[in-house]
Short mmCIF file of C-alpha atoms and ligand atoms in Angstrom, two decimals:
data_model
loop_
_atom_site.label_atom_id
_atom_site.label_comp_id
_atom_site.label_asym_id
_atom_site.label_seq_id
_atom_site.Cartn_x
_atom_site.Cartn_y
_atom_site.Cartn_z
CA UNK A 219 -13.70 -13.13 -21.00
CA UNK A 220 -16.10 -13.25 -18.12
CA UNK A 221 -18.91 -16.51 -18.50
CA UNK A 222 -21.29 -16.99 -15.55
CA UNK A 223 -23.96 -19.60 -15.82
CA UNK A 224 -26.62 -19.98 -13.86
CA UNK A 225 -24.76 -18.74 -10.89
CA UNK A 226 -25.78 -19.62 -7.05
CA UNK A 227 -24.03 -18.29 -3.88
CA UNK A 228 -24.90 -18.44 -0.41
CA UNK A 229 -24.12 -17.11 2.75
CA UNK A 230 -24.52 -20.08 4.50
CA UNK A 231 -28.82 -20.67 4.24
CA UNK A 232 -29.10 -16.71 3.13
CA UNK A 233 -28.88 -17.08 -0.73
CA UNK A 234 -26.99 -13.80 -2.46
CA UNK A 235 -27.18 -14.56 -5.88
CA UNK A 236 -30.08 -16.89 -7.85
CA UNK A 237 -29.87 -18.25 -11.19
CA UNK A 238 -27.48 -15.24 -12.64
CA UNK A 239 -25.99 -15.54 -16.10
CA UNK A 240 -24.19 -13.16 -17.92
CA UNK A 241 -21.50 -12.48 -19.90
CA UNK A 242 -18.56 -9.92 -20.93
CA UNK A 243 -16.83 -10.61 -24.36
CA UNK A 244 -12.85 -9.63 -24.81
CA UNK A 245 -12.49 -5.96 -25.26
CA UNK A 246 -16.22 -4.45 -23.76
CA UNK A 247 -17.04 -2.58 -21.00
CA UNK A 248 -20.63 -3.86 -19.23
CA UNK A 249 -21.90 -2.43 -16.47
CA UNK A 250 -23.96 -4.17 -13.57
CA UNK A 251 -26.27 -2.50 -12.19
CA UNK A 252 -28.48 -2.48 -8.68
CA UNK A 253 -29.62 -1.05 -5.61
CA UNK A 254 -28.10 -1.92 -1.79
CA UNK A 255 -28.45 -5.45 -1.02
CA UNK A 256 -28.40 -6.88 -4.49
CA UNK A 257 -25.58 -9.25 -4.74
CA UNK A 258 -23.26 -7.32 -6.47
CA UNK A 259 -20.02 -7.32 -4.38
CA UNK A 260 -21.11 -11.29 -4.07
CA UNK A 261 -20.66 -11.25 -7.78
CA UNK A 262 -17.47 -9.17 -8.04
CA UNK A 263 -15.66 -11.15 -4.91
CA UNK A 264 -17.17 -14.76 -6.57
CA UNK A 265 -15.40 -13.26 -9.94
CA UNK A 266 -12.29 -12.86 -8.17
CA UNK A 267 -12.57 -16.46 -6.40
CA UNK A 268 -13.04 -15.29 -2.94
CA UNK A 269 -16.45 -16.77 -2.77
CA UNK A 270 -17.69 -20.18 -3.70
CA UNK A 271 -20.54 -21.31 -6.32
CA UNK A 272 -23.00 -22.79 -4.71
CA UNK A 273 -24.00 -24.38 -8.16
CA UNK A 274 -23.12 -22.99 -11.47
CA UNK A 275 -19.94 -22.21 -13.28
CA UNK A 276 -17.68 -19.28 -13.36
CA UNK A 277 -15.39 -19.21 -16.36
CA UNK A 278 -12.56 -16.35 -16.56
CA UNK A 279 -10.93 -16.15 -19.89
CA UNK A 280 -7.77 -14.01 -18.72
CA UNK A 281 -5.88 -12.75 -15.60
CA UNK A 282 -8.73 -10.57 -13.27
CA UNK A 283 -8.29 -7.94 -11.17
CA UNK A 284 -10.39 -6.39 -8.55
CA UNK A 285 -11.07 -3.22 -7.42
CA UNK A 286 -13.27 -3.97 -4.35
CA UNK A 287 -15.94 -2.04 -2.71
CA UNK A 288 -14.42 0.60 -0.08
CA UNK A 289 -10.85 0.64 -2.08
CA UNK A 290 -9.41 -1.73 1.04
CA UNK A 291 -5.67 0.00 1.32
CA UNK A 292 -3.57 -0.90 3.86
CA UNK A 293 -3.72 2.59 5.39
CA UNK A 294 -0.28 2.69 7.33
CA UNK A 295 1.67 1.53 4.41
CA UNK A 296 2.73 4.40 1.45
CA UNK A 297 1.06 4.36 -2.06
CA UNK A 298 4.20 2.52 -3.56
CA UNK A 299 3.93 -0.48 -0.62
CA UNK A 300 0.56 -0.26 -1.29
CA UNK A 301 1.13 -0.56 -5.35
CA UNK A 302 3.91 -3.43 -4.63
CA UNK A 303 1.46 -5.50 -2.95
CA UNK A 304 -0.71 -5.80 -6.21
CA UNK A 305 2.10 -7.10 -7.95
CA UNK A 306 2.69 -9.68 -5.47
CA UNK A 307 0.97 -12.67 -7.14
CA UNK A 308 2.13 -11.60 -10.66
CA UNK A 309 5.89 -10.79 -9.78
CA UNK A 310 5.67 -7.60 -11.21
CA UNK A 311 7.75 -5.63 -9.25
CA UNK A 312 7.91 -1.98 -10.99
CA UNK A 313 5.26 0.24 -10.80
CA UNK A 314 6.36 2.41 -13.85
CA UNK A 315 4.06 1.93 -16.53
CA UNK A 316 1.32 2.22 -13.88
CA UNK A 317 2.53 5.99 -12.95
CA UNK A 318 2.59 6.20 -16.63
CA UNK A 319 -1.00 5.42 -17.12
CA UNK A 320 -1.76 7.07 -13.29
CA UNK A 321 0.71 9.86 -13.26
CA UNK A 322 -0.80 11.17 -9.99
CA UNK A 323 -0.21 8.19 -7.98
CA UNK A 324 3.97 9.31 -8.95
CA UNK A 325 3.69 11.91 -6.95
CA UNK A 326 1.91 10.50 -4.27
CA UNK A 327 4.19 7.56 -3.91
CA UNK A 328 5.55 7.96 -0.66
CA UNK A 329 2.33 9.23 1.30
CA UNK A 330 0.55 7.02 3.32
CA UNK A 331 -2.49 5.47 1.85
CA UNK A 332 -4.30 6.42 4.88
CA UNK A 333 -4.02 10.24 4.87
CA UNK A 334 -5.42 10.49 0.85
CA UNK A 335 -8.75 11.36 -0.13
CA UNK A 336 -11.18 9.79 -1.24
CA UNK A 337 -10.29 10.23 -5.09
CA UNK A 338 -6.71 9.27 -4.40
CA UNK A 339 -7.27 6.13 -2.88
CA UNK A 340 -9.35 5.04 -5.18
CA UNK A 341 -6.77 5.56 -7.61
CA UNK A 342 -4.38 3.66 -5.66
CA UNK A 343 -6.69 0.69 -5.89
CA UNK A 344 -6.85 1.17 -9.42
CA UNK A 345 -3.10 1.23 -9.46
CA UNK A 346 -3.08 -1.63 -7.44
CA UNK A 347 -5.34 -3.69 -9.33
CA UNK A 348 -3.30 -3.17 -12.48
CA UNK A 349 -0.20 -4.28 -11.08
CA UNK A 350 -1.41 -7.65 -11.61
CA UNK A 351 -1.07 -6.53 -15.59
CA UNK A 352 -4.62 -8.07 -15.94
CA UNK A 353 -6.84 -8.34 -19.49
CA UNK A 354 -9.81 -8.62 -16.98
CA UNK A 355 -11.06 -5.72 -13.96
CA UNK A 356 -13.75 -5.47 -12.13
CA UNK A 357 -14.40 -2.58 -10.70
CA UNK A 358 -17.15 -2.80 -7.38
CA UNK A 359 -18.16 0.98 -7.17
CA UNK A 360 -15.91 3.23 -8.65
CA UNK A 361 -17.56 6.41 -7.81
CA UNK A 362 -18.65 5.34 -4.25
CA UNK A 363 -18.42 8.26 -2.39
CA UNK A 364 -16.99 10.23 -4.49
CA UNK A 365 -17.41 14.20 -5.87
CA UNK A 366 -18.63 13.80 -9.81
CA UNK A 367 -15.38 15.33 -11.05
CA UNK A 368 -12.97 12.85 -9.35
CA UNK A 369 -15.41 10.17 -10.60
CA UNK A 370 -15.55 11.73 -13.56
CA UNK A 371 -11.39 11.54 -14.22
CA UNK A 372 -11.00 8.15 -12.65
CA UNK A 373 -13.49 7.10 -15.40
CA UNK A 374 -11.77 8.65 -18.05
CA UNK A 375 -8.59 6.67 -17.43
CA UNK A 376 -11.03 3.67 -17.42
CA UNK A 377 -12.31 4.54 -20.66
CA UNK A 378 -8.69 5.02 -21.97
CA UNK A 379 -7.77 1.37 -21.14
CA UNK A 380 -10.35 -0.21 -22.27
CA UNK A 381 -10.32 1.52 -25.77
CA UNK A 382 -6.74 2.02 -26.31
CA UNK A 383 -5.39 -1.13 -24.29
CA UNK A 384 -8.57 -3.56 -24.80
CA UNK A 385 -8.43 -4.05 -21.19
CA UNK A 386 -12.01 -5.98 -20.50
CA UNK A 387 -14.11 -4.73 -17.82
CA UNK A 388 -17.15 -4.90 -15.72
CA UNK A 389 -18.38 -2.20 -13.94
CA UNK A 390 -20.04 -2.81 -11.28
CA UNK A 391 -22.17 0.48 -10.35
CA UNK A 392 -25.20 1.93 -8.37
CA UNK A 393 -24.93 5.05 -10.07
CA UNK A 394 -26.56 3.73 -13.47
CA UNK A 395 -26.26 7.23 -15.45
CA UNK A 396 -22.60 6.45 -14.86
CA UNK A 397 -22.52 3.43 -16.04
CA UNK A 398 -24.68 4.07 -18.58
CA UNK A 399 -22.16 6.97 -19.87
CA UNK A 400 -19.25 4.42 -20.19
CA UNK A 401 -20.88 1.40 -20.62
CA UNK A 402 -21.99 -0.30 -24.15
CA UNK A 403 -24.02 -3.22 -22.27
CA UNK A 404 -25.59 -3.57 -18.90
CA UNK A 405 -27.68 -6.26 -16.53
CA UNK A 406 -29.52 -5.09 -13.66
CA UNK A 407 -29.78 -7.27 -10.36
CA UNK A 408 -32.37 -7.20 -7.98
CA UNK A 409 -32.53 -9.33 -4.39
CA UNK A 410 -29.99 -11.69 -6.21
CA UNK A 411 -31.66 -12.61 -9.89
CA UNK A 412 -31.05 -10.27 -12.67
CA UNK A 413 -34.38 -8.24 -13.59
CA UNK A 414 -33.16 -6.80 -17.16
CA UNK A 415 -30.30 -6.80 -19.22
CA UNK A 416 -29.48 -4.97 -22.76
CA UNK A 417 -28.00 -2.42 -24.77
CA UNK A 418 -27.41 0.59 -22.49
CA UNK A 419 -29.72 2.97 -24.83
CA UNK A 420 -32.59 0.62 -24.19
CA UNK A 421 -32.40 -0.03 -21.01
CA UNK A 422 -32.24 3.84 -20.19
CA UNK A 423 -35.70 4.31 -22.49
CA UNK A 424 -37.26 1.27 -20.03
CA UNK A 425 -39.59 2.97 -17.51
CA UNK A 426 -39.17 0.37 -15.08
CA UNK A 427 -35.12 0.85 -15.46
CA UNK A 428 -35.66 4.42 -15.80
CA UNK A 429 -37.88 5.28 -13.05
CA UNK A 430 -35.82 2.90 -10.58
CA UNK A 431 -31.83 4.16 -11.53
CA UNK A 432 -32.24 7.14 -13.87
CA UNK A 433 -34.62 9.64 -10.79
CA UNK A 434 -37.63 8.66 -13.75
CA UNK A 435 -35.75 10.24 -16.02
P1 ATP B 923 -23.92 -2.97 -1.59
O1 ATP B 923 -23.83 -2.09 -2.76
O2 ATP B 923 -24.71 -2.41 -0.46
O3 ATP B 923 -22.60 -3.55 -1.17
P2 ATP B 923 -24.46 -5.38 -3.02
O4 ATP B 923 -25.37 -5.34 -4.20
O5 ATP B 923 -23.00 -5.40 -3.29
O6 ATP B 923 -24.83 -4.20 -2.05
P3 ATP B 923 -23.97 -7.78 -1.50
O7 ATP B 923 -22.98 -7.12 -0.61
O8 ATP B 923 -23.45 -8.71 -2.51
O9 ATP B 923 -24.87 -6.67 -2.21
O10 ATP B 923 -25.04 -8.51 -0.57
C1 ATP B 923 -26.05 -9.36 -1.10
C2 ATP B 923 -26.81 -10.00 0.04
O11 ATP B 923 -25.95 -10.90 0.75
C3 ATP B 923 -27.33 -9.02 1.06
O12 ATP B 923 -28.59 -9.48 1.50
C4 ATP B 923 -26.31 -9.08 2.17
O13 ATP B 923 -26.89 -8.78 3.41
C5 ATP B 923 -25.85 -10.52 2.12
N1 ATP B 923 -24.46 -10.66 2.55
C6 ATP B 923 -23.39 -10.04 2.02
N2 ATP B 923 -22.25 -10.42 2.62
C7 ATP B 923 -22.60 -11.32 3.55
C8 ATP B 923 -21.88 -12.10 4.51
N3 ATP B 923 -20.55 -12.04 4.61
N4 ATP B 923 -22.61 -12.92 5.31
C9 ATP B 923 -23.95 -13.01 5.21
N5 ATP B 923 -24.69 -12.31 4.33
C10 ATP B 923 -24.03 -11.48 3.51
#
């Protein structure tokens, strides 16, 4: 579903990403991991065509959504305006089945995006993003910022998409034990190239994986 080969973007002469290919088949969920600095949002906005190759391809096999770093709300507007706004390019205008999958977010309809937590507006960006009814997400940080419980249920309804729904996704993560919990697959980027990729439970028994994202675990 997601095909990138040999991937190049720059910011103007600063180069983000070198060289990356990788991969996400219909159905899994792959993590990406890395440390500040690394090129991942580069990835996730190049994914959703907000950034330009340099050189290399980007093939997406289905409609993607985003969930970008920082959630991005508009604050002023109310959960629903804010839910409406993801259904803008697909026409899908009722949010039903997305309280049905997000109950919360029914009863938060008509707050303002602005005055949620944390938690909650990351669940409005979730909500958002699967307005656009997509087979594809990417997710850029789900559990920035947040307390390990609310990451913790936000990942569950992740979990319960991609395995009862076969919604494809990429999580895009610092916190690799995360990742690691949810995640089948993962690639690791450093300074722009990818440094390791693998099955999850190898790449946690790496030392040089281990000692950098796992606290040497
Ligand atoms: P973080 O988790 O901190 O967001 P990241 O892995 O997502 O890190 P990117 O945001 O993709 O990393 O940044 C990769 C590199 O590109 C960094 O060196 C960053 O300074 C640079 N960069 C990112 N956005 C821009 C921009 N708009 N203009 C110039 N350089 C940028």
């Amino acid at each position: 579903m997601i095909d990138v080969n040999d991937l190049v973007v720059s910011y103007g002469t600063a180069t983000a990403l070198e060289h990356v290919t990788l991969n996400v088949g219909k159905g899994e969920m792959v993590a990406l991991l890395g440390p500040n600095g690394a090129g991942k949002s580069t990835l996730a906005n190049t994914l959703a065509g907000l950034l330009k190759p340099s050189s290399g391809t980007v093939e997406i096999g289905g409609r993607l959504a985003l969930i970008p770093e920082g959630r991005q709300l508009f604050p002023d507007l109310s959960v629903a305006d804010n839910l409406a706004l993801g259904g803008w390019r697909s026409g899908e205008r009722d949010p039903s089945f997305v309280y049905d999958l997000l109950p919360r977010l029914a009863e938060l309809a008509r707050r303002r995006a602005g005055v949620l937590s944390g938690g909650e507006q990351q669940m409005v960006a979730f909500g958002r993003a699967m307005m656009s009814r997509p087979s594809v997400l990417v997710v850029d940080e789900l559990s920035l910022g947040l307390a390990p419980n609310v990451t913790a249920d936000l990942a569950a309804h992740l979990v319960e998409l991609n395995q009862s729904r076969g919604l494809t996704v990429l999580l895009i993560e610092q916190n690799a034990r995360l990742a690691f919990d949810l995640c089948s697959r993962a690639y690791v980027v450093e300074s722009g190239r990818l440094v390791a990729e693998g099955e999850c439970a190898e790449l946690a028994d790496d030392p040089r994986v281990a000692g950098a994202y796992l606290g040497g675990a």
